[in-house]
PDB file of C-alpha atoms in Angstrom:
ATOM      1  CA  MET A 101       0.000   0.000   0.000  1.00  0.00           C
ATOM      2  CA  VAL A 102       1.291   3.474  -0.855  1.00  0.00           C
ATOM      3  CA  LYS A 103       1.870   5.473   2.325  1.00  0.00           C
ATOM      4  CA  GLY A 104       3.378   8.576   0.756  1.00  0.00           C
ATOM      5  CA  CYS A 105       5.076  10.036  -2.262  1.00  0.00           C
ATOM      6  CA  GLY A 106       7.466  12.882  -2.822  1.00  0.00           C
ATOM      7  CA  VAL A 107       9.149  14.600  -5.717  1.00  0.00           C
ATOM      8  CA  ASP A 108      11.923  17.173  -5.851  1.00  0.00           C
ATOM      9  CA  ILE A 109      13.636  18.996  -8.681  1.00  0.00           C
ATOM     10  CA  ILE A 110      16.723  21.168  -8.332  1.00  0.00           C
ATOM     11  CA  GLU A 111      18.872  23.273 -10.614  1.00  0.00           C
ATOM     12  CA  ILE A 112      22.304  21.678 -10.798  1.00  0.00           C
ATOM     13  CA  TYR A 113      24.182  24.985 -10.734  1.00  0.00           C
ATOM     14  CA  ARG A 114      22.884  25.573  -7.182  1.00  0.00           C
ATOM     15  CA  ILE A 115      24.420  22.318  -5.973  1.00  0.00           C
ATOM     16  CA  ALA A 116      27.626  22.991  -7.937  1.00  0.00           C
ATOM     17  CA  GLN A 117      27.985  26.295  -6.090  1.00  0.00           C
ATOM     18  CA  ALA A 118      27.256  24.682  -2.732  1.00  0.00           C
ATOM     19  CA  LEU A 119      29.829  21.935  -3.375  1.00  0.00           C
ATOM     20  CA  GLU A 120      32.552  24.584  -3.345  1.00  0.00           C
ATOM     21  CA  LYS A 121      32.014  24.722   0.421  1.00  0.00           C
ATOM     22  CA  ASP A 122      33.095  21.602   2.325  1.00  0.00           C
ATOM     23  CA  ARG A 123      30.556  22.216   5.068  1.00  0.00           C
ATOM     24  CA  PHE A 124      27.731  21.639   2.558  1.00  0.00           C
ATOM     25  CA  LYS A 125      28.911  18.085   1.916  1.00  0.00           C
ATOM     26  CA  ASP A 126      29.325  17.407   5.630  1.00  0.00           C
ATOM     27  CA  LYS A 127      25.902  18.858   6.498  1.00  0.00           C
ATOM     28  CA  ILE A 128      23.932  17.043   3.784  1.00  0.00           C
ATOM     29  CA  PHE A 129      25.725  13.791   2.893  1.00  0.00           C
ATOM     30  CA  THR A 130      26.842  10.852   5.032  1.00  0.00           C
ATOM     31  CA  LYS A 131      30.487   9.795   4.897  1.00  0.00           C
ATOM     32  CA  HIS A 132      29.424   6.765   2.842  1.00  0.00           C
ATOM     33  CA  GLU A 133      27.618   8.967   0.311  1.00  0.00           C
ATOM     34  CA  GLN A 134      30.582  11.327   0.109  1.00  0.00           C
ATOM     35  CA  LYS A 135      32.855   8.374  -0.630  1.00  0.00           C
ATOM     36  CA  ILE A 136      30.538   7.122  -3.403  1.00  0.00           C
ATOM     37  CA  LEU A 137      30.135  10.593  -4.931  1.00  0.00           C
ATOM     38  CA  GLN A 138      33.769  11.699  -4.647  1.00  0.00           C
ATOM     39  CA  GLY A 139      34.999  12.727  -8.100  1.00  0.00           C
ATOM     40  CA  LYS A 140      31.507  12.617  -9.625  1.00  0.00           C
ATOM     41  CA  ALA A 141      29.953  15.536 -11.495  1.00  0.00           C
ATOM     42  CA  ALA A 142      27.587  17.962  -9.785  1.00  0.00           C
ATOM     43  CA  GLN A 143      24.656  16.217 -11.520  1.00  0.00           C
ATOM     44  CA  SER A 144      25.200  13.126  -9.360  1.00  0.00           C
ATOM     45  CA  TRP A 145      25.368  15.151  -6.149  1.00  0.00           C
ATOM     46  CA  ALA A 146      22.258  17.105  -7.176  1.00  0.00           C
ATOM     47  CA  ALA A 147      20.287  13.930  -7.907  1.00  0.00           C
ATOM     48  CA  ARG A 148      21.156  12.565  -4.448  1.00  0.00           C
ATOM     49  CA  PHE A 149      20.179  15.876  -2.845  1.00  0.00           C
ATOM     50  CA  ALA A 150      16.828  15.814  -4.674  1.00  0.00           C
ATOM     51  CA  ALA A 151      16.381  12.200  -3.546  1.00  0.00           C
ATOM     52  CA  LYS A 152      16.766  13.171   0.113  1.00  0.00           C
ATOM     53  CA  GLU A 153      14.176  15.941  -0.310  1.00  0.00           C
ATOM     54  CA  ALA A 154      11.773  13.568  -2.088  1.00  0.00           C
ATOM     55  CA  VAL A 155      12.175  10.952   0.658  1.00  0.00           C
ATOM     56  CA  MET A 156      11.417  13.564   3.348  1.00  0.00           C
ATOM     57  CA  LYS A 157       8.218  14.423   1.497  1.00  0.00           C
ATOM     58  CA  ALA A 158       7.285  10.744   1.082  1.00  0.00           C
ATOM     59  CA  LEU A 159       7.782  10.219   4.819  1.00  0.00           C
ATOM     60  CA  GLY A 160       5.539  13.193   5.500  1.00  0.00           C
ATOM     61  CA  SER A 161       8.201  14.596   7.785  1.00  0.00           C
ATOM     62  CA  GLY A 162      10.172  17.451   6.320  1.00  0.00           C
ATOM     63  CA  TRP A 163      12.540  19.166   8.715  1.00  0.00           C
ATOM     64  CA  GLN A 164       9.751  20.093  11.107  1.00  0.00           C
ATOM     65  CA  ARG A 165       9.664  16.648  12.676  1.00  0.00           C
ATOM     66  CA  GLY A 166      13.364  16.463  13.457  1.00  0.00           C
ATOM     67  CA  VAL A 167      14.605  14.700  10.325  1.00  0.00           C
ATOM     68  CA  SER A 168      17.961  15.831   8.965  1.00  0.00           C
ATOM     69  CA  PHE A 169      19.500  15.128   5.577  1.00  0.00           C
ATOM     70  CA  LYS A 170      22.113  12.794   7.042  1.00  0.00           C
ATOM     71  CA  GLN A 171      19.381  10.555   8.474  1.00  0.00           C
ATOM     72  CA  ILE A 172      18.532   9.618   4.876  1.00  0.00           C
ATOM     73  CA  GLU A 173      21.249   7.802   2.951  1.00  0.00           C
ATOM     74  CA  ILE A 174      20.965   7.183  -0.778  1.00  0.00           C
ATOM     75  CA  GLY A 175      22.948   4.220  -2.070  1.00  0.00           C
ATOM     76  CA  LYS A 176      22.564   1.720  -4.861  1.00  0.00           C
ATOM     77  CA  ASP A 177      22.107  -2.016  -5.114  1.00  0.00           C
ATOM     78  CA  GLN A 178      24.109  -4.476  -7.237  1.00  0.00           C
ATOM     79  CA  TRP A 179      22.107  -3.431 -10.328  1.00  0.00           C
ATOM     80  CA  ALA A 180      22.752   0.288  -9.672  1.00  0.00           C
ATOM     81  CA  LYS A 181      19.129   0.814  -8.590  1.00  0.00           C
ATOM     82  CA  PRO A 182      18.930   3.634  -6.029  1.00  0.00           C
ATOM     83  CA  ILE A 183      18.104   2.485  -2.512  1.00  0.00           C
ATOM     84  CA  VAL A 184      17.228   4.347   0.671  1.00  0.00           C
ATOM     85  CA  GLN A 185      18.529   3.685   4.158  1.00  0.00           C
ATOM     86  CA  LEU A 186      16.992   5.577   7.062  1.00  0.00           C
ATOM     87  CA  PHE A 187      18.516   6.369  10.448  1.00  0.00           C
ATOM     88  CA  ASP A 188      17.384   7.828  13.768  1.00  0.00           C
ATOM     89  CA  ARG A 189      14.265  10.036  13.587  1.00  0.00           C
ATOM     90  CA  ALA A 190      13.701   9.297   9.879  1.00  0.00           C
ATOM     91  CA  GLN A 191      13.497   5.571  10.665  1.00  0.00           C
ATOM     92  CA  GLU A 192      11.225   6.239  13.657  1.00  0.00           C
ATOM     93  CA  ILE A 193       8.781   8.160  11.459  1.00  0.00           C
ATOM     94  CA  ALA A 194       8.819   5.378   8.870  1.00  0.00           C
ATOM     95  CA  ASN A 195       8.049   2.857  11.617  1.00  0.00           C
ATOM     96  CA  GLU A 196       5.248   5.028  13.053  1.00  0.00           C
ATOM     97  CA  ARG A 197       3.632   5.308   9.617  1.00  0.00           C
ATOM     98  CA  GLY A 198       4.067   1.623   8.769  1.00  0.00           C
ATOM     99  CA  ILE A 199       6.506   2.343   5.957  1.00  0.00           C
ATOM    100  CA  ASN A 200       8.807  -0.595   5.265  1.00  0.00           C
ATOM    101  CA  GLU A 201      10.233   0.342   1.868  1.00  0.00           C
ATOM    102  CA  ILE A 202      10.865   3.444  -0.214  1.00  0.00           C
ATOM    103  CA  HIS A 203      11.117   3.159  -3.982  1.00  0.00           C
ATOM    104  CA  LEU A 204      13.229   5.831  -5.617  1.00  0.00           C
ATOM    105  CA  SER A 205      13.825   7.079  -9.145  1.00  0.00           C
ATOM    106  CA  LEU A 206      16.495   9.651 -10.038  1.00  0.00           C
ATOM    107  CA  SER A 207      17.231  11.479 -13.268  1.00  0.00           C
ATOM    108  CA  HIS A 208      19.112  14.517 -14.495  1.00  0.00           C
ATOM    109  CA  ASN A 209      20.033  16.449 -17.599  1.00  0.00           C
ATOM    110  CA  ARG A 210      22.555  19.254 -18.040  1.00  0.00           C
ATOM    111  CA  THR A 211      20.605  21.760 -15.943  1.00  0.00           C
ATOM    112  CA  THR A 212      18.293  19.960 -13.517  1.00  0.00           C
ATOM    113  CA  ALA A 213      18.080  16.861 -11.358  1.00  0.00           C
ATOM    114  CA  ILE A 214      14.856  15.229 -10.228  1.00  0.00           C
ATOM    115  CA  ALA A 215      13.918  12.486  -7.788  1.00  0.00           C
ATOM    116  CA  TYR A 216      10.642  10.713  -7.094  1.00  0.00           C
ATOM    117  CA  ALA A 217      10.062   8.621  -3.961  1.00  0.00           C
ATOM    118  CA  ILE A 218       7.188   6.286  -3.132  1.00  0.00           C
ATOM    119  CA  ALA A 219       6.866   5.041   0.452  1.00  0.00           C
ATOM    120  CA  VAL A 220       5.050   1.710   0.799  1.00  0.00           C
ATOM    121  CA  GLY A 221       3.982  -0.520   3.654  1.00  0.00           C
ATOM    122  CA  GLU A 222       1.336  -2.863   4.938  1.00  0.00           C
ATOM    123  CA  GLU A 223      -2.249  -1.650   5.210  1.00  0.00           C
TER     124      GLU A 223
END
């Protein structure tokens, strides 16, 4: 059963500018994500940023319920499909809402990145 959905789109130049500051990476991305994204173009970073925003919306949490960007980690499985791992308050909210999986789709072109998240769980 669908419990929530979220979408986010961002202009890549905004993330490219933010990446010039190390504190942006440390505030938004986990160490694991930073390792995966190291050396990648701004499009990849922007898509992951959009994914975190989309997941927050799918959870129905936003920042108002104590969820931070680093509590949402975007990785990939053996087929390069994006996967979501939740920590701390983000995981608590998922549990409270009966969410046991979040499906994620990411895309980008030269100027924008977009992510769509669907949170699912038992009825």
